[in-house]
Amino acid sequence: MTAAESIARRFHEAYEQLAPDHGYETREASRKPWADVPDNNKNLMIAVVARLLEEGVVRPGEKENHDG
């Protein structure tokens, strides 16, 4: 698994977990484990993360302070 796929998978999982805490209900069609996400959606999320990695916006292993 590439870094981009690993980050995209965790993003998907975290998004689904946190959505209800923010008053948002995800669509039934997308509310599924990463392994069951349709390939076109999965590939798009991986491509977005890969772009952000290339641009240096996302850096694996680096944690950002969200206190401010």
Coordinates of C-alpha atoms in Angstrom, one line a residue:
M1 CA 0.0 0.0 0.0
T2 CA 1.4 3.4 -1.0
A3 CA 1.5 6.4 1.4
A4 CA -1.2 8.1 -0.6
E5 CA -3.5 5.1 -0.3
S6 CA -2.8 4.7 3.4
I7 CA -3.6 8.3 4.0
A8 CA -6.7 8.3 1.8
R9 CA -8.0 5.2 3.6
R10 CA -7.5 6.8 7.0
F11 CA -9.1 10.0 5.8
H12 CA -12.1 8.1 4.7
E13 CA -12.4 6.2 7.9
A14 CA -11.9 9.3 10.1
Y15 CA -14.4 11.3 7.9
E16 CA -17.1 8.6 8.4
Q17 CA -16.4 8.4 12.1
L18 CA -16.4 12.2 12.7
A19 CA -19.3 13.3 10.4
P20 CA -22.1 12.6 13.0
D21 CA -20.2 14.7 15.6
H22 CA -20.4 17.7 13.2
G23 CA -24.1 17.3 12.4
Y24 CA -23.5 15.7 9.0
E25 CA -24.9 12.3 7.9
T26 CA -22.9 10.8 5.0
R27 CA -24.7 9.2 2.1
E28 CA -25.7 5.6 2.6
A29 CA -23.9 4.7 -0.7
S30 CA -20.6 6.1 0.6
R31 CA -21.0 4.8 4.2
K32 CA -18.9 1.7 3.8
P33 CA -15.5 0.3 4.7
W34 CA -12.6 1.4 2.5
A35 CA -12.4 -2.1 0.9
D36 CA -16.0 -1.6 -0.3
V37 CA -15.6 1.9 -1.7
P38 CA -16.1 1.9 -5.5
D39 CA -12.7 1.9 -7.3
N40 CA -13.4 5.2 -9.1
N41 CA -14.0 7.0 -5.8
K42 CA -11.1 5.2 -4.1
N43 CA -8.8 6.1 -7.0
L44 CA -9.9 9.8 -6.9
M45 CA -9.1 10.0 -3.2
I46 CA -5.7 8.4 -3.6
A47 CA -4.9 10.8 -6.5
V48 CA -5.9 13.8 -4.4
V49 CA -3.7 12.7 -1.5
A50 CA -0.8 11.9 -4.0
R51 CA -1.1 15.5 -5.3
L52 CA -1.0 16.9 -1.8
L53 CA 2.0 14.8 -1.0
E54 CA 3.8 16.0 -4.1
E55 CA 3.0 19.6 -3.2
G56 CA 4.3 19.1 0.3
V57 CA 0.9 20.1 1.8
V58 CA 0.7 16.7 3.5
R59 CA 3.7 15.1 5.1
P60 CA 3.5 11.5 6.4
G61 CA 4.3 11.2 10.0
E62 CA 4.0 14.9 10.8
K63 CA 1.4 16.0 13.2
E64 CA -0.1 19.5 13.1
N65 CA -1.2 21.4 16.2
H66 CA -4.9 22.1 15.9
D67 CA -5.2 24.1 19.1
G68 CA -5.3 27.6 17.5

